mmCIF file of C-alpha atoms in Angstrom:
data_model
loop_
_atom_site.group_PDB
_atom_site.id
_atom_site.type_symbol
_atom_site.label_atom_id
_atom_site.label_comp_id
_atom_site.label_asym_id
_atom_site.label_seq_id
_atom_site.Cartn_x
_atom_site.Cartn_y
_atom_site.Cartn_z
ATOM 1 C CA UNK A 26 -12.549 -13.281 43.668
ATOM 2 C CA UNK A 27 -15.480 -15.773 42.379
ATOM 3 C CA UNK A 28 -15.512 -17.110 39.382
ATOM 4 C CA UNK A 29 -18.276 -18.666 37.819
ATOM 5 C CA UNK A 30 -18.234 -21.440 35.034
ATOM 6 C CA UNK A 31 -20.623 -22.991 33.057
ATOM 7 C CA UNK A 32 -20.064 -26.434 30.589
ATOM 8 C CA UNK A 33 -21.115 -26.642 28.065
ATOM 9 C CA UNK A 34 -21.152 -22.911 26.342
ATOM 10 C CA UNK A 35 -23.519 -24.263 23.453
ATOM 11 C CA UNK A 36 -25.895 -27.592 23.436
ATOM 12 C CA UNK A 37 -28.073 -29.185 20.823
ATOM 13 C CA UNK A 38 -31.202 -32.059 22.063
ATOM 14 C CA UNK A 39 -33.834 -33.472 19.909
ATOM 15 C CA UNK A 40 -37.556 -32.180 21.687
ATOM 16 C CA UNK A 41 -38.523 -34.613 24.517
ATOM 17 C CA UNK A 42 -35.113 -35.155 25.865
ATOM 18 C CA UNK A 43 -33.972 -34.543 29.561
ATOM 19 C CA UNK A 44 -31.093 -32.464 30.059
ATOM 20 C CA UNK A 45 -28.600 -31.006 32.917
ATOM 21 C CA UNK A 46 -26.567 -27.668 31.918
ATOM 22 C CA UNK A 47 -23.673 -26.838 34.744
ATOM 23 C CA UNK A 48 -22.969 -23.665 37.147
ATOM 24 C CA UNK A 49 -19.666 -24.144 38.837
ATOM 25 C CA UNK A 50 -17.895 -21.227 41.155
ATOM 26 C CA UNK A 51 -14.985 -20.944 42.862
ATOM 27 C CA UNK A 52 -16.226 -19.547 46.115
ATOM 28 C CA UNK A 53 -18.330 -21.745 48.342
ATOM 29 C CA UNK A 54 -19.059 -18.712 50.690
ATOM 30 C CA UNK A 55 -22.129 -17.771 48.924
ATOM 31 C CA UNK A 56 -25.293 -15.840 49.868
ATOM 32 C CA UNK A 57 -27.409 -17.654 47.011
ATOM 33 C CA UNK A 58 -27.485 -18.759 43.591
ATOM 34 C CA UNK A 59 -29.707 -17.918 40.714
ATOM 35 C CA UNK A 60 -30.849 -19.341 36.939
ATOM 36 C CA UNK A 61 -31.729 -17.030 34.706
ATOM 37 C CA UNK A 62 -33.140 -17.694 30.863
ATOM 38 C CA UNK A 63 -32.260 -15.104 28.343
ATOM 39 C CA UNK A 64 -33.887 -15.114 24.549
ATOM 40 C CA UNK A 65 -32.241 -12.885 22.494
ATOM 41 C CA UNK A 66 -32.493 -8.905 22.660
ATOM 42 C CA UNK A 67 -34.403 -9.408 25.796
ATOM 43 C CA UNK A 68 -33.576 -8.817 29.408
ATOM 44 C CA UNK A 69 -33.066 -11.849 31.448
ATOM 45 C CA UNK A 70 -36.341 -13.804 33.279
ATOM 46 C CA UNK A 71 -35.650 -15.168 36.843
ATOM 47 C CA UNK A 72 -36.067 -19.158 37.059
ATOM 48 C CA UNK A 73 -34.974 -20.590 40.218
ATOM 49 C CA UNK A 74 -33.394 -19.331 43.429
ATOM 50 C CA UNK A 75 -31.638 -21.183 45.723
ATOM 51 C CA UNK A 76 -30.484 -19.857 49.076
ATOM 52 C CA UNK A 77 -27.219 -20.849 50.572
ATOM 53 C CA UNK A 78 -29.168 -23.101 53.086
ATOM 54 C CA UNK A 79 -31.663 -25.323 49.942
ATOM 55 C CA UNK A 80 -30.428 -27.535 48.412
ATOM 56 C CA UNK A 81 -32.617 -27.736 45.373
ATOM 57 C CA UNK A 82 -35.622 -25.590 43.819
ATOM 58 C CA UNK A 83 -38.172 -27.076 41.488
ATOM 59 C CA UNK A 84 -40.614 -24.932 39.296
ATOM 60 C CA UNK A 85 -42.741 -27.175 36.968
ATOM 61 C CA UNK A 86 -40.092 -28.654 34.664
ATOM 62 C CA UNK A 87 -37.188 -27.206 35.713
ATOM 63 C CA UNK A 88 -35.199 -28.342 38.924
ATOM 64 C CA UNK A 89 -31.997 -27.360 40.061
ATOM 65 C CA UNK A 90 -29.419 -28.127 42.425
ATOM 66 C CA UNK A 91 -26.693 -26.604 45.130
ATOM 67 C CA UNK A 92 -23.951 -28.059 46.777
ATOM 68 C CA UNK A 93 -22.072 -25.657 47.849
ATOM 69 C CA UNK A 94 -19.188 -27.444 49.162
ATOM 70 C CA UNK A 95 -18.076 -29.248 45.892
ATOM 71 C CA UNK A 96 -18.839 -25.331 44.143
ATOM 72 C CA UNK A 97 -21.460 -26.823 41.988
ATOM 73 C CA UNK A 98 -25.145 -26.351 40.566
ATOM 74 C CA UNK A 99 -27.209 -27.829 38.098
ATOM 75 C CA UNK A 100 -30.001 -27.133 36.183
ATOM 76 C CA UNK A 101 -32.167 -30.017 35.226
ATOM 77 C CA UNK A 102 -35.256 -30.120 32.415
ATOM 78 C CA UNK A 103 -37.558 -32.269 31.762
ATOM 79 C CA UNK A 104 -38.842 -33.305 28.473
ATOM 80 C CA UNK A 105 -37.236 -30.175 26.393
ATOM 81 C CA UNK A 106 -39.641 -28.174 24.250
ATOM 82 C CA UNK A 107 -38.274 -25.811 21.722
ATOM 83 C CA UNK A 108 -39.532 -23.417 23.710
ATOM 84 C CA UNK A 109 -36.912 -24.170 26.058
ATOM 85 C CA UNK A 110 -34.338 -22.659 23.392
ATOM 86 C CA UNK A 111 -32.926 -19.741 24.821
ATOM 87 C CA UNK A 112 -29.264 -19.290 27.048
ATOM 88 C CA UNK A 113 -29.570 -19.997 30.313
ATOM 89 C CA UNK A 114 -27.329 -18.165 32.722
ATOM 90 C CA UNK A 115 -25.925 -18.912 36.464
ATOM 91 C CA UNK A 116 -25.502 -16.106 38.883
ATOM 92 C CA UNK A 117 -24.132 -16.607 42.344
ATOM 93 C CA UNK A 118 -24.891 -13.964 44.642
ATOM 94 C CA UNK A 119 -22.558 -13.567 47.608
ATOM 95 C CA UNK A 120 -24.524 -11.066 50.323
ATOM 96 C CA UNK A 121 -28.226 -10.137 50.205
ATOM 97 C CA UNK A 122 -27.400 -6.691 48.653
ATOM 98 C CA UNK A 123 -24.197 -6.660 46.743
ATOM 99 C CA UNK A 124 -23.427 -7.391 43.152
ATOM 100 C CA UNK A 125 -23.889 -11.300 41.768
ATOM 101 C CA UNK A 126 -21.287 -12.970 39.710
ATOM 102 C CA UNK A 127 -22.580 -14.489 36.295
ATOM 103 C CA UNK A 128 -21.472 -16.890 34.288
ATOM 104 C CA UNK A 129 -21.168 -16.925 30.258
ATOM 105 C CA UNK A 130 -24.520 -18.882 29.946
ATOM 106 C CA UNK A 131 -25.377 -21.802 28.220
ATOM 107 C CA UNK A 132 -26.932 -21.380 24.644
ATOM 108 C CA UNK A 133 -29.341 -24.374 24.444
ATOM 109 C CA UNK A 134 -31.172 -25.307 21.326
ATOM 110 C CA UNK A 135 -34.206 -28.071 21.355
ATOM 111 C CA UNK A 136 -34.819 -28.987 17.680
ATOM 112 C CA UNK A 137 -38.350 -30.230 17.132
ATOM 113 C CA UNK B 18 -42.699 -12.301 40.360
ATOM 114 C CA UNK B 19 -41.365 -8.523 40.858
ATOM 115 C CA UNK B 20 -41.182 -6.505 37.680
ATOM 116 C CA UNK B 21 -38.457 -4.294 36.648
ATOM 117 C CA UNK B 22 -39.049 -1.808 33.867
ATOM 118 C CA UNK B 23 -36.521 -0.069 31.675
ATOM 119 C CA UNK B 24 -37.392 2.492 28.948
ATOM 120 C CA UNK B 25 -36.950 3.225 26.426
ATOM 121 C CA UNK B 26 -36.534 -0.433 25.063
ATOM 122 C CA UNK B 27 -34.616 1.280 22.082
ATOM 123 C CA UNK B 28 -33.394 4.504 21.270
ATOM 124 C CA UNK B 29 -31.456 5.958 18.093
ATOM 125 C CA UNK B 30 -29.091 8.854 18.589
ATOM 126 C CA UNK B 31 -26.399 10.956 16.808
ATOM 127 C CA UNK B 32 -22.809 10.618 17.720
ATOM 128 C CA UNK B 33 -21.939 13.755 20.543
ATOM 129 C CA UNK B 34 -25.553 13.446 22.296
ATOM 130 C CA UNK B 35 -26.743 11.956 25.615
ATOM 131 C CA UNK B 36 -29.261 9.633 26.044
ATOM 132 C CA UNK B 37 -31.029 8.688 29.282
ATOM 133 C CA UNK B 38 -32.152 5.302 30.340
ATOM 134 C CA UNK B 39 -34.713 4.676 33.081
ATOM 135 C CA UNK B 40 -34.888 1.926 35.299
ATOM 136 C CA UNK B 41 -37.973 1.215 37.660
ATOM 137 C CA UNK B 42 -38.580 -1.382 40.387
ATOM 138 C CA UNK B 43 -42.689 -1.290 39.846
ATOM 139 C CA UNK B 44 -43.419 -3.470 42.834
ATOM 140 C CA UNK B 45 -40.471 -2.893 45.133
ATOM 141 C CA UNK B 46 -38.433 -0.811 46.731
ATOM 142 C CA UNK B 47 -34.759 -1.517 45.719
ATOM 143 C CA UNK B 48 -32.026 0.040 47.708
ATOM 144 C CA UNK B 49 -29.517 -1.067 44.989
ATOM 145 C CA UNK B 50 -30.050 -1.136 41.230
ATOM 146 C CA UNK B 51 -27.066 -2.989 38.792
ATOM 147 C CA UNK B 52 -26.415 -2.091 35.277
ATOM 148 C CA UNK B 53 -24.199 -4.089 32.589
ATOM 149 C CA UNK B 54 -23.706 -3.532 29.337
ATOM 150 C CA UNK B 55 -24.060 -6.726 26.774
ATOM 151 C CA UNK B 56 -22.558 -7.410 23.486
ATOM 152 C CA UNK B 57 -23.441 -9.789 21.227
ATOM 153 C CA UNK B 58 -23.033 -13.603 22.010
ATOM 154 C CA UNK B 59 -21.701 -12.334 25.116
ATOM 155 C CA UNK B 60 -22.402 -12.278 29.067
ATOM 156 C CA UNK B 61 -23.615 -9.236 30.893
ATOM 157 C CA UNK B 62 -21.005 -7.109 31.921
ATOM 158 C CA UNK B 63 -21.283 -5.100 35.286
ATOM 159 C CA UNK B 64 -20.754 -1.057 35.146
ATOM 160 C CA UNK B 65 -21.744 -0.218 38.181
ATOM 161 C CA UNK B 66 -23.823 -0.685 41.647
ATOM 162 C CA UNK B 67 -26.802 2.029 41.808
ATOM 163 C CA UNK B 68 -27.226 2.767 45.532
ATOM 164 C CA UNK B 69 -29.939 5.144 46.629
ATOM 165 C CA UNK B 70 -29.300 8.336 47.722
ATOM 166 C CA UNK B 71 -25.642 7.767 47.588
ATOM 167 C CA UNK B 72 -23.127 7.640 44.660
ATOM 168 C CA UNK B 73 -22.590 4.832 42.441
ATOM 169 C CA UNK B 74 -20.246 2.315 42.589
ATOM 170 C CA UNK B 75 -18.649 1.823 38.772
ATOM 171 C CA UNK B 76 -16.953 -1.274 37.981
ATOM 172 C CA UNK B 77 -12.510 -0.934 37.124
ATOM 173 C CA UNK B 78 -12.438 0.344 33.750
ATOM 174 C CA UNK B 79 -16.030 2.045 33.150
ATOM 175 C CA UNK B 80 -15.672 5.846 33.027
ATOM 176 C CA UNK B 81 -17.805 7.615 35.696
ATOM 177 C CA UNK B 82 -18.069 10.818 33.532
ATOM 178 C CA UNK B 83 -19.127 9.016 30.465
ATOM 179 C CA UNK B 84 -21.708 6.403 32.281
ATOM 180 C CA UNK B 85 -23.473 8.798 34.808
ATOM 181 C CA UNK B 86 -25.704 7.060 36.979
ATOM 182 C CA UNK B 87 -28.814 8.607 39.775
ATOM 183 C CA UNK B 88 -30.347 6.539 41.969
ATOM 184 C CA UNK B 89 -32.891 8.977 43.354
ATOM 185 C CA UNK B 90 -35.386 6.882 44.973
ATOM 186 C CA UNK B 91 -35.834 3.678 46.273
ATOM 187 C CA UNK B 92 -37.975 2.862 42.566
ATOM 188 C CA UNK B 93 -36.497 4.529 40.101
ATOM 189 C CA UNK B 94 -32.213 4.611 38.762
ATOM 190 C CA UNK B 95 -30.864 6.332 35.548
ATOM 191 C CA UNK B 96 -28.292 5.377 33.429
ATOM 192 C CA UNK B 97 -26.998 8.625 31.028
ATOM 193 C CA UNK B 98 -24.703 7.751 28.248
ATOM 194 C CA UNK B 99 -23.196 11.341 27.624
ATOM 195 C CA UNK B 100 -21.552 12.595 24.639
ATOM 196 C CA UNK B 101 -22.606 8.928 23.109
ATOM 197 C CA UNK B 102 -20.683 7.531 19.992
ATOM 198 C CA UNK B 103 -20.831 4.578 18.256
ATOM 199 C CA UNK B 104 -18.452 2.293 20.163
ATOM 200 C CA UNK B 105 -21.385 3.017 22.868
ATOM 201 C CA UNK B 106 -23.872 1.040 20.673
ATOM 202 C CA UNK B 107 -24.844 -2.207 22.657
ATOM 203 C CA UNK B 108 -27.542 -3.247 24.933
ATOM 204 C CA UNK B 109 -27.863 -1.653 28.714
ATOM 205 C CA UNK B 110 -29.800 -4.045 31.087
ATOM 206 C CA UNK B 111 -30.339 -3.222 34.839
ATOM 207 C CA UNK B 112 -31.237 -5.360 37.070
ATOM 208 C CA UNK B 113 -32.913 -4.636 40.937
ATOM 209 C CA UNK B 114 -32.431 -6.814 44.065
ATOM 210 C CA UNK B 115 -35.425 -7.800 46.667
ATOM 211 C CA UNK B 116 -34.768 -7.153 49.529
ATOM 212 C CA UNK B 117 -36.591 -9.822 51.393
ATOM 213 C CA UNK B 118 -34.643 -12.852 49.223
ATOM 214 C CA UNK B 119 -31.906 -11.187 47.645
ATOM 215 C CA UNK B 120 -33.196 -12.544 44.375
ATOM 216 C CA UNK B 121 -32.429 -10.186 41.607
ATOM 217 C CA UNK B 122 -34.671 -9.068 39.213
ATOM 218 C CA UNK B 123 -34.038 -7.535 35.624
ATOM 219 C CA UNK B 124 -35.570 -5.178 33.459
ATOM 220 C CA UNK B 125 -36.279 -5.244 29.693
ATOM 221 C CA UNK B 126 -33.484 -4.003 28.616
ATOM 222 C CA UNK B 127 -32.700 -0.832 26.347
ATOM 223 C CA UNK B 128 -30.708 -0.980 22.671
ATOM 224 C CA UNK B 129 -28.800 1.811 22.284
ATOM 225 C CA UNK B 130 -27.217 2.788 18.745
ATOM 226 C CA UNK B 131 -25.332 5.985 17.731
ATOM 227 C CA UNK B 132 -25.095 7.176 14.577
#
C-alpha cells in the first residue's frame, strides 16, 4: 500500500526567501506525481506534474523534482510572496486512471 | 488547464434530507471522477471512484447507501448525501482525471452543513 509523507506539516519564511517543502512515498512503482496548492475552503489548483519518466517540472517560480528510486520529490520556490501562503499537497498517482495517494500537505506561510 | 466544476459551492439543509452535489468535467471527458470528503486542518479523504456507466467504487468504511454516487456520462458525476445529519457537515471535493496525462483535476468544492 503507498504511503505518502510530507516534512514539514507547517512552515513559516520571511517574503523573498527560497524554499523546498518534501513529498516522500513508499512505493517507487508510480504512474506520476502531482503538486497541488490548496487556500482554504477552496478546491485544490493543479501545479506541476511529473510523469514517472521526468525528472523535474518547472512553471515560472515553482520547480519540482522526482526521483523515484530514493521515493522522493520536492517542491522548490523561488523568492516566496505571501501569495504563496496556502498548503501545498503531494499526490502520487500509480496508473493513468486509478485513484492517487495524497499526502497531509504542507501549510506554508510567507510573512511580508 | 482543464476545469472541473462542482455546484452548488454551498448548500444548507435540515437534518433527515438529501442533498445532491454535481460534478462536471467542462472541457473533458472523464471516464473516472474521485470524491473525498475534507475536514478541517485535514487532508482529503477518498469515498469513492466514480466510473462511468458502471457502479462506484466506495472506499472501506464509507456507506454506499448513505453516499450514493451516478456517474452518468463521461462529463457529469453526482454525489447524494441522503438522509443528511450533522456529523455529514464538511466539505465534498471531486476531482476528474485526463485522460491523455493522467493529471487530475479538481473542482471547487461544495460545503455542506445540516441543521
Amino acid at each position: 500500500k503507498q504511503e505518502v509523507t510530507q516534512i514539514p506539516a507547517a512552515l513559516s519564511v520571511p517574503e523573498g526567501e527560497n524554499l523546498v517543502l518534501n513529498c516522500s512515498f513508499t512505493d517507487s512503482a508510480i504512474y506520476n506525481l502531482q503538486w497541488f496548492r490548496q487556500d482554504p475552503g477552496k478546491g485544490l489548483t493543479s501545479l506541476l506534474l511529473i510523469q514517472s519518466s521526468q525528472r523535474e517540472q518547472t512553471s515560472g517560480r515553482l520547480n519540482a523534482s522526482l526521483d523515484k528510486s530514493s521515493g522522493r520529490s520536492t517542491l522548490y520556490i523561488a523568492a516566496s510572496q505571501p501569495g504563496d501562503s496556502a498548503t501545498y499537497l503531494c499526490a502520487v498517482g500509480q496508473t493513468n486512471a486509478g485513484k492517487s495517494t495524497f499526502g497531509d500537505g504542507t501549510t506554508l506561510t510567507v510573512k511580508p | 488547464g482543464a476545469v472541473v466544476s462542482q455546484h452548488p459551492s454551498r448548500v444548507i439543509c435540515k437534518s433527515g434530507t438529501s442533498v445532491k452535489i454535481e460534478c462536471r468535467s467542462l472541457d473533458f471527458q472523464a471516464t473516472t471522477m474521485f470524491w473525498y470528503r475534507q475536514f478541517p486542518k485535514q487532508s482529503l479523504m477518498l469515498m469513492a471512484t466514480s466510473n462511468e456507466g458502471s457502479k462506484a467504487t466506495y472506499e472501506q468504511g464509507v456507506e454506499k447507501d448513505k453516499f450514493l454516487i451516478n456517474h452518468a456520462s463521461l462529463t457529469l458525476s453526482t454525489l447524494t448525501v441522503t438522509s443528511a445529519h450533522p456529523e455529514d457537515s464538511s466539505f465534498y471535493i471531486c476531482s476528474a482525471r485526463g485522460r491523455a496525462t493522467g493529471e487530475l483535476f479538481f473542482g471547487e468544492g461544495s460545503r455542506l452543513t445540516v441543521l
